[in-house]
Tab-separated table of N, CA, C and O in Angstrom:
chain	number	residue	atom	x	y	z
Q	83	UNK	N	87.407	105.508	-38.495
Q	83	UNK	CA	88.312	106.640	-38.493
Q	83	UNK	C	89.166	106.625	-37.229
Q	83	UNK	O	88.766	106.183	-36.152
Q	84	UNK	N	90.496	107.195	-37.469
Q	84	UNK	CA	91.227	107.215	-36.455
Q	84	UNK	C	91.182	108.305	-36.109
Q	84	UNK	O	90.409	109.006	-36.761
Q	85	UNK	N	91.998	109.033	-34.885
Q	85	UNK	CA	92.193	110.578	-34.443
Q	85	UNK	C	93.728	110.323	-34.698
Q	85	UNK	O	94.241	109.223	-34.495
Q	86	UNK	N	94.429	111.429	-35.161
Q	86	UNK	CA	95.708	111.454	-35.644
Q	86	UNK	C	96.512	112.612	-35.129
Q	86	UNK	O	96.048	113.616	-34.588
Q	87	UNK	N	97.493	112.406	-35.313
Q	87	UNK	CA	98.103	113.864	-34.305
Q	87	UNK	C	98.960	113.612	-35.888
Q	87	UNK	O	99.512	112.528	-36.073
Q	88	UNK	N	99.013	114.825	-37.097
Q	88	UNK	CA	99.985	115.156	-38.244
Q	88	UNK	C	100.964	116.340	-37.743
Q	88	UNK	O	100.621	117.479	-37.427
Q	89	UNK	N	102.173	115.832	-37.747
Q	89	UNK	CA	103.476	116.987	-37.301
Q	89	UNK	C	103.947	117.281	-38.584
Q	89	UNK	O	103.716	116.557	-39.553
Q	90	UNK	N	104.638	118.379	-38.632
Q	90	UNK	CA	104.942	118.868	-40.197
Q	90	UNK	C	106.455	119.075	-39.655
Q	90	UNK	O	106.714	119.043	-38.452
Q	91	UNK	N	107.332	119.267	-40.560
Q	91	UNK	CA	108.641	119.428	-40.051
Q	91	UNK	C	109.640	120.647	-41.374
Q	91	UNK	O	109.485	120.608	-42.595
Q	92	UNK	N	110.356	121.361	-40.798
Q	92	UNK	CA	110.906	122.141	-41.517
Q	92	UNK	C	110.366	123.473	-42.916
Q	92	UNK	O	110.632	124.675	-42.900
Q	93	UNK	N	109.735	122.861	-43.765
Q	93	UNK	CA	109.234	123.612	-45.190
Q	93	UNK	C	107.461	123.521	-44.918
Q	93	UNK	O	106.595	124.392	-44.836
Q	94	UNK	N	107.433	121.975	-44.829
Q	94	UNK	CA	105.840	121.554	-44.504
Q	94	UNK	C	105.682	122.738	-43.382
Q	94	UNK	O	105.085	123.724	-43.813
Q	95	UNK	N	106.200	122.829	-41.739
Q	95	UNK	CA	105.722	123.352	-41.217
Q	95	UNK	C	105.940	124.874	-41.002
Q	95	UNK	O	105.622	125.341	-39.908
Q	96	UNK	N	106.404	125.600	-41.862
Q	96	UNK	CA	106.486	126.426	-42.526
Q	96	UNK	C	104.934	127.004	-43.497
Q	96	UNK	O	104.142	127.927	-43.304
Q	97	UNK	N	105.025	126.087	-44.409
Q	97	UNK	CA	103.591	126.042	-45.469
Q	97	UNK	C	102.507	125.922	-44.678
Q	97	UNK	O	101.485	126.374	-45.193
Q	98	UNK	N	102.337	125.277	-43.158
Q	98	UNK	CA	100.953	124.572	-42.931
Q	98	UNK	C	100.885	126.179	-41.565
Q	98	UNK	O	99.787	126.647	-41.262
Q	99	UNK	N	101.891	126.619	-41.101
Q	99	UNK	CA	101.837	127.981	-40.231
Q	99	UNK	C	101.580	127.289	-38.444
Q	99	UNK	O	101.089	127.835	-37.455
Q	100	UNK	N	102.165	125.879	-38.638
Q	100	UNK	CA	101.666	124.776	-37.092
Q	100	UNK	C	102.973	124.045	-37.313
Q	100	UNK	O	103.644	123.799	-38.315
Q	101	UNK	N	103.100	123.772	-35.953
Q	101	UNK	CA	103.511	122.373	-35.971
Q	101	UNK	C	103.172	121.412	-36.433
Q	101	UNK	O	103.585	120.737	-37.376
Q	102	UNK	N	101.742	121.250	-35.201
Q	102	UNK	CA	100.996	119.798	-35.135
Q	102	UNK	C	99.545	120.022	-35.497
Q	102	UNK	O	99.130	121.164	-35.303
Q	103	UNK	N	98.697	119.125	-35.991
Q	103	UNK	CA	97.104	119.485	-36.152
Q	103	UNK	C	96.743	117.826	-36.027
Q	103	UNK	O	97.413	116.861	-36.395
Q	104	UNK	N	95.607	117.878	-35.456
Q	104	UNK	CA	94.695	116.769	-35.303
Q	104	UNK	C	93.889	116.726	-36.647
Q	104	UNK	O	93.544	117.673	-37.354
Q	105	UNK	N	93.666	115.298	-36.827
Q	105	UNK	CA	92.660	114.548	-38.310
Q	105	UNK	C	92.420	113.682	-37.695
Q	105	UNK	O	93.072	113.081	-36.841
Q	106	UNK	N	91.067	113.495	-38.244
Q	106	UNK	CA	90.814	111.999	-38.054
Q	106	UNK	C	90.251	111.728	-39.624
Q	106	UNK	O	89.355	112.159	-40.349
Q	107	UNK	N	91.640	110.472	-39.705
Q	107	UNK	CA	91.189	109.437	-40.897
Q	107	UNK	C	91.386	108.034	-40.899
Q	107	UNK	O	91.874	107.638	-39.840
Q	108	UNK	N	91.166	107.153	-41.741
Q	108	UNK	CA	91.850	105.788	-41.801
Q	108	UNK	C	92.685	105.546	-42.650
Q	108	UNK	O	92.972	104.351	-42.704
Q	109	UNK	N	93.275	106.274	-43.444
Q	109	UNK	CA	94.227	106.079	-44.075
Q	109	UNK	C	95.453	107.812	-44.564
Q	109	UNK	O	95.218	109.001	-44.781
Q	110	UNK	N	96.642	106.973	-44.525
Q	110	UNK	CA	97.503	107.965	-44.692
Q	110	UNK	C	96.661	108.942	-46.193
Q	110	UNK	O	96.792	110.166	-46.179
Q	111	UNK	N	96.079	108.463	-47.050
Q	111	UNK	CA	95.770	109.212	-48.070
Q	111	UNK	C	94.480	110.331	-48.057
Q	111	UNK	O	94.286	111.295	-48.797
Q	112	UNK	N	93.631	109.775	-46.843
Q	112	UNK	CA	92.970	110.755	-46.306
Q	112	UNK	C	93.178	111.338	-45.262
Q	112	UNK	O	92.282	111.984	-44.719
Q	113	UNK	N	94.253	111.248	-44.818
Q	113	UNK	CA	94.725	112.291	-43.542
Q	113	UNK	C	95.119	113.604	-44.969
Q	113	UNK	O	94.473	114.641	-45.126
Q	114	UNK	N	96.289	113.171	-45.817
Q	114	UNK	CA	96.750	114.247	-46.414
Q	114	UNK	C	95.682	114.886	-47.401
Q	114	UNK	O	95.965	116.018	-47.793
Q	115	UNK	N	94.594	114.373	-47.823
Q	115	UNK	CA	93.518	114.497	-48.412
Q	115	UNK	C	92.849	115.803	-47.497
Q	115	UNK	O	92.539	116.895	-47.973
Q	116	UNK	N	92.715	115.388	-46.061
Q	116	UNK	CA	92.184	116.655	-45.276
Q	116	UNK	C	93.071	117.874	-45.311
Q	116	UNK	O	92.660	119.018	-45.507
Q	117	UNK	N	94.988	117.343	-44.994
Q	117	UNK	CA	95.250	118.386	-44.636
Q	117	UNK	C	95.539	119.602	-46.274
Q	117	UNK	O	95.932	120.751	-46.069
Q	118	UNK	N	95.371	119.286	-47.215
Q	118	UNK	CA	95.102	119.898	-48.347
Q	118	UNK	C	94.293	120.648	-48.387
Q	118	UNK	O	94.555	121.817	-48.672
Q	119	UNK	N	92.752	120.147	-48.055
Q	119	UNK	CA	91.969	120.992	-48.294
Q	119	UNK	C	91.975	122.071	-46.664
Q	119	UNK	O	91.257	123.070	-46.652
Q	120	UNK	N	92.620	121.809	-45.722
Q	120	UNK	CA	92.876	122.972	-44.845
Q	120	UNK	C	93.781	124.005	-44.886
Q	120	UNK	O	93.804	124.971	-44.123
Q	121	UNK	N	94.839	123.677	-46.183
Q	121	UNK	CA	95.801	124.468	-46.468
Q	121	UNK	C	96.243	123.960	-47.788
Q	121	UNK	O	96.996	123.093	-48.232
Q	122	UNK	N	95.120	125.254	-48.393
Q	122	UNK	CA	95.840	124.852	-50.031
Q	122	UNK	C	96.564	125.891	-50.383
Q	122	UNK	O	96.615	126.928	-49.722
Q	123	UNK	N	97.255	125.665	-51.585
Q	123	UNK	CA	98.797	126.308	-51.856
Q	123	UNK	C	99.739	126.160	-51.516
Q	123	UNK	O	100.283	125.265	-52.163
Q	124	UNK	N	100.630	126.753	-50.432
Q	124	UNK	CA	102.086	125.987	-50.789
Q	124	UNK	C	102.260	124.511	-50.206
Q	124	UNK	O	102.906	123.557	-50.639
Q	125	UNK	N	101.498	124.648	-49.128
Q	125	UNK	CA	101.567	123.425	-48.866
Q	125	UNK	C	101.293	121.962	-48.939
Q	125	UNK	O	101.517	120.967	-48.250
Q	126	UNK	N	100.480	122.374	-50.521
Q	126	UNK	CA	100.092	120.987	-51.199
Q	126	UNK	C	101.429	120.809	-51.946
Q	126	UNK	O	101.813	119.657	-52.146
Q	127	UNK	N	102.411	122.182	-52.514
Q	127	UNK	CA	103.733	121.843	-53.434
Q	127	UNK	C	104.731	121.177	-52.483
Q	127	UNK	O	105.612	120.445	-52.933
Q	128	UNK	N	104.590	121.450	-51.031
Q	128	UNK	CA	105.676	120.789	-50.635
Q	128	UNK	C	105.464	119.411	-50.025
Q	128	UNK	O	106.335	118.759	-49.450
Q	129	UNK	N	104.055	119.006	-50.243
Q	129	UNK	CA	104.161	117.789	-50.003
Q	129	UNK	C	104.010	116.810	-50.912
Q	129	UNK	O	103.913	115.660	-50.485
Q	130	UNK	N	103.967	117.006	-52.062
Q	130	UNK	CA	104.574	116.641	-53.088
Q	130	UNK	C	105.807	115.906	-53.211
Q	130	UNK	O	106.070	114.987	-53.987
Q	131	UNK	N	106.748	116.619	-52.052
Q	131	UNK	CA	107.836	116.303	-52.188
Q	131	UNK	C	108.281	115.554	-50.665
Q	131	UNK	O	109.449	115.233	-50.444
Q	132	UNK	N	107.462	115.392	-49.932
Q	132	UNK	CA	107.678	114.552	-48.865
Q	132	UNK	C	107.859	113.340	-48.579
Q	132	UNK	O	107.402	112.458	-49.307
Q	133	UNK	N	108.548	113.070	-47.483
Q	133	UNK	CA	108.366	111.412	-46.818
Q	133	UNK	C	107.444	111.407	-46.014
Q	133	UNK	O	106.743	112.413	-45.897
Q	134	UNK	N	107.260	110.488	-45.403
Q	134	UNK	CA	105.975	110.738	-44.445
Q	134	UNK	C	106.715	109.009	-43.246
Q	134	UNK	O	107.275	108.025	-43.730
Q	135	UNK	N	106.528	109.155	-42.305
Q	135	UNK	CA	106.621	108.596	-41.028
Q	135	UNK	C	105.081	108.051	-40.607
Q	135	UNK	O	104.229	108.937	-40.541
Q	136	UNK	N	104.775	107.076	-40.403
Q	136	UNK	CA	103.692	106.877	-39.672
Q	136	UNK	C	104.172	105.836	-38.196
Q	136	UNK	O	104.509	104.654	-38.259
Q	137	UNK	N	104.084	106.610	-37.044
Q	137	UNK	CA	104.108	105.589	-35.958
Q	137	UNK	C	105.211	105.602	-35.712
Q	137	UNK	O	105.441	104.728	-34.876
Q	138	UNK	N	107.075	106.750	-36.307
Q	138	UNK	CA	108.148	106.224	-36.614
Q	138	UNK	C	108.376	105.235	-37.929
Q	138	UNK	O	109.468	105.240	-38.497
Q	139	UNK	N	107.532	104.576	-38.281
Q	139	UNK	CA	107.844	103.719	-39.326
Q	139	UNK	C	107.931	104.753	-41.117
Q	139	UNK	O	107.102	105.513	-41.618
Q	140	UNK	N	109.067	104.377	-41.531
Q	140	UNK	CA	108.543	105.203	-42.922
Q	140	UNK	C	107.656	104.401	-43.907
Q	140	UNK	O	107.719	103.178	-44.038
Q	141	UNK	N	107.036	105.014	-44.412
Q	141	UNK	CA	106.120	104.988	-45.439
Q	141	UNK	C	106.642	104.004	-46.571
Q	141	UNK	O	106.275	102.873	-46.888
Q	142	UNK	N	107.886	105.062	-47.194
Q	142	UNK	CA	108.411	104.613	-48.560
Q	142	UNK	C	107.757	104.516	-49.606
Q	142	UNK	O	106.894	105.355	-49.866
Q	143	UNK	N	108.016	103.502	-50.412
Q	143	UNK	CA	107.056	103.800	-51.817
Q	143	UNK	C	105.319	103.225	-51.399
Q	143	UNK	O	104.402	102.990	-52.187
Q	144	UNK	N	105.327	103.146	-50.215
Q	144	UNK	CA	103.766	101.901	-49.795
Q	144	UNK	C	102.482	103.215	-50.674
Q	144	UNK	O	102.573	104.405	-50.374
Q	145	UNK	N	101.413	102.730	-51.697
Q	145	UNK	CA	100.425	103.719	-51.528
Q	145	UNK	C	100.038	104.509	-50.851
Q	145	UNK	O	99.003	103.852	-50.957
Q	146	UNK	N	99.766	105.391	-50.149
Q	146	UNK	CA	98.971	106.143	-49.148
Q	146	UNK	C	97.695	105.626	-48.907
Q	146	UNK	O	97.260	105.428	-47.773
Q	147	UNK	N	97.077	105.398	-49.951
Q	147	UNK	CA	95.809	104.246	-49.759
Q	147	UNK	C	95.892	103.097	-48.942
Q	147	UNK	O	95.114	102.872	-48.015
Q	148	UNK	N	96.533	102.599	-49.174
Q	148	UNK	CA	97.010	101.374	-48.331
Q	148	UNK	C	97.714	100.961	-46.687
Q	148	UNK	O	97.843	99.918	-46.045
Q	149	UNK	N	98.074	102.475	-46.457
Q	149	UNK	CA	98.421	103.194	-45.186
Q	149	UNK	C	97.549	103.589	-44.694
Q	149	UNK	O	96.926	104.635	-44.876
Q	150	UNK	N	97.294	102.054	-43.399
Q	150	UNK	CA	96.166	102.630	-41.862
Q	150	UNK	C	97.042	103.031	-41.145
Q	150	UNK	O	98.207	102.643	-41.061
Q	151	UNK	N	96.350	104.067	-40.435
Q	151	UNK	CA	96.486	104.161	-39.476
Q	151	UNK	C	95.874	104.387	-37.951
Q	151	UNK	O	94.725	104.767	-37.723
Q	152	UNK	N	96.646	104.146	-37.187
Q	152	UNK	CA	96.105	103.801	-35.592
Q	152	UNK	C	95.281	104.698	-35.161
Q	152	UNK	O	95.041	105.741	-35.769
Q	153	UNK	N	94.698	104.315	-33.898
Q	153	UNK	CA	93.832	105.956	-33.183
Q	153	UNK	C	95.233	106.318	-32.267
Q	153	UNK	O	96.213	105.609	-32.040
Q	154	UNK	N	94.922	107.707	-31.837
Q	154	UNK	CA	96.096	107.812	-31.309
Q	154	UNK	C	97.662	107.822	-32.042
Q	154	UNK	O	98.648	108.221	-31.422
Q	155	UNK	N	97.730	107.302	-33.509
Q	155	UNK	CA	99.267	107.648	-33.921
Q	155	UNK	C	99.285	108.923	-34.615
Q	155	UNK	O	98.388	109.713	-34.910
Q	156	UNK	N	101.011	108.913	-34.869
Q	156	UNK	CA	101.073	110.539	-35.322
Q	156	UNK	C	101.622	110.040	-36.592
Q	156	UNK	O	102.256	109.006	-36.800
Q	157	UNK	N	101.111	111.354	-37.737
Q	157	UNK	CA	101.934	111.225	-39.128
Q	157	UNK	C	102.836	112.202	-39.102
Q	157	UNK	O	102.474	113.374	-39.000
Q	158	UNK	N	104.448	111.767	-39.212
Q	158	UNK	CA	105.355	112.998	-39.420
Q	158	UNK	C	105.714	113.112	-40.576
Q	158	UNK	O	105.950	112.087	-41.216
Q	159	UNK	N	105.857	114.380	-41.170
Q	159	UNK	CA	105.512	114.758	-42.514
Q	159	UNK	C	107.185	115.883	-42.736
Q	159	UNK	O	107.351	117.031	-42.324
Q	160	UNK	N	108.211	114.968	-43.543
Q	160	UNK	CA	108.910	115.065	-43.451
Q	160	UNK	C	109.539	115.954	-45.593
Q	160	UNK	O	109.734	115.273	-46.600
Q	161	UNK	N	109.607	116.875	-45.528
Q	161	UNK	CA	110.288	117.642	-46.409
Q	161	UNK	C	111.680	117.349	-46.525
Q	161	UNK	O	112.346	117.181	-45.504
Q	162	UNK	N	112.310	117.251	-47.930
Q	162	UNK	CA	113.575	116.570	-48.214
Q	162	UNK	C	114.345	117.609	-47.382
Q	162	UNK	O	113.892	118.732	-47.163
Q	163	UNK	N	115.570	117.161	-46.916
Q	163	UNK	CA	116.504	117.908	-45.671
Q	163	UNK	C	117.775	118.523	-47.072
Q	163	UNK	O	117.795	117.829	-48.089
Q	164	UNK	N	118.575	119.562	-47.028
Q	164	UNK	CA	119.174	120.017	-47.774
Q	164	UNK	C	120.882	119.182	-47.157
Q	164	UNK	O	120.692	118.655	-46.061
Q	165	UNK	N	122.657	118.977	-47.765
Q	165	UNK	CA	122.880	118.341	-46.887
Q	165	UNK	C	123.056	116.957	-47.158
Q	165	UNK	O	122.278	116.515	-48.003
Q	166	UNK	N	123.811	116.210	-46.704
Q	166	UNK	CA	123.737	115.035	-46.364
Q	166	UNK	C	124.594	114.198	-46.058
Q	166	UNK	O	124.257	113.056	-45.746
């Protein structure tokens, strides 16, 4: 397991009532796996609809399963921007 620093940004951090929260997981699919069950309801609908950043790097279509991550990195948890 890693220790993770998850930042939420705009709607997410809105739904989650934080900025930032610490997890520790090894993969992007159980970081968001935790932060669900710490905040269920809206903020499982809006991440639904997210990108997600790990390290700066985006995600994209990669599984979440398949997304390690570091000790020490952050997941930024990015809600579609209105705009463009």
């Amino acid at each position: 397991m890693a220790k993770v620093t998850v930042r939420y940004w705009a709607a997410a951090k809105a739904a989650a009532g934080t900025a930032e929260e610490p997890y520790d997981a090894a993969t992007l699919a159980e970081a968001l796996d935790q932060v669900r069950e710490r905040h269920p309801g809206e903020l499982d609908r809006v991440l639904r609809r997210c990108s997600f950043l790990i390290d700066g790097d985006p995600v994209g279509t990669r599984a979440h399963e398949t997304v390690r991550l570091a000790e020490g990195g952050t997941v930024e948890v990015l809600p579609p921007f209105a705009g463009g």
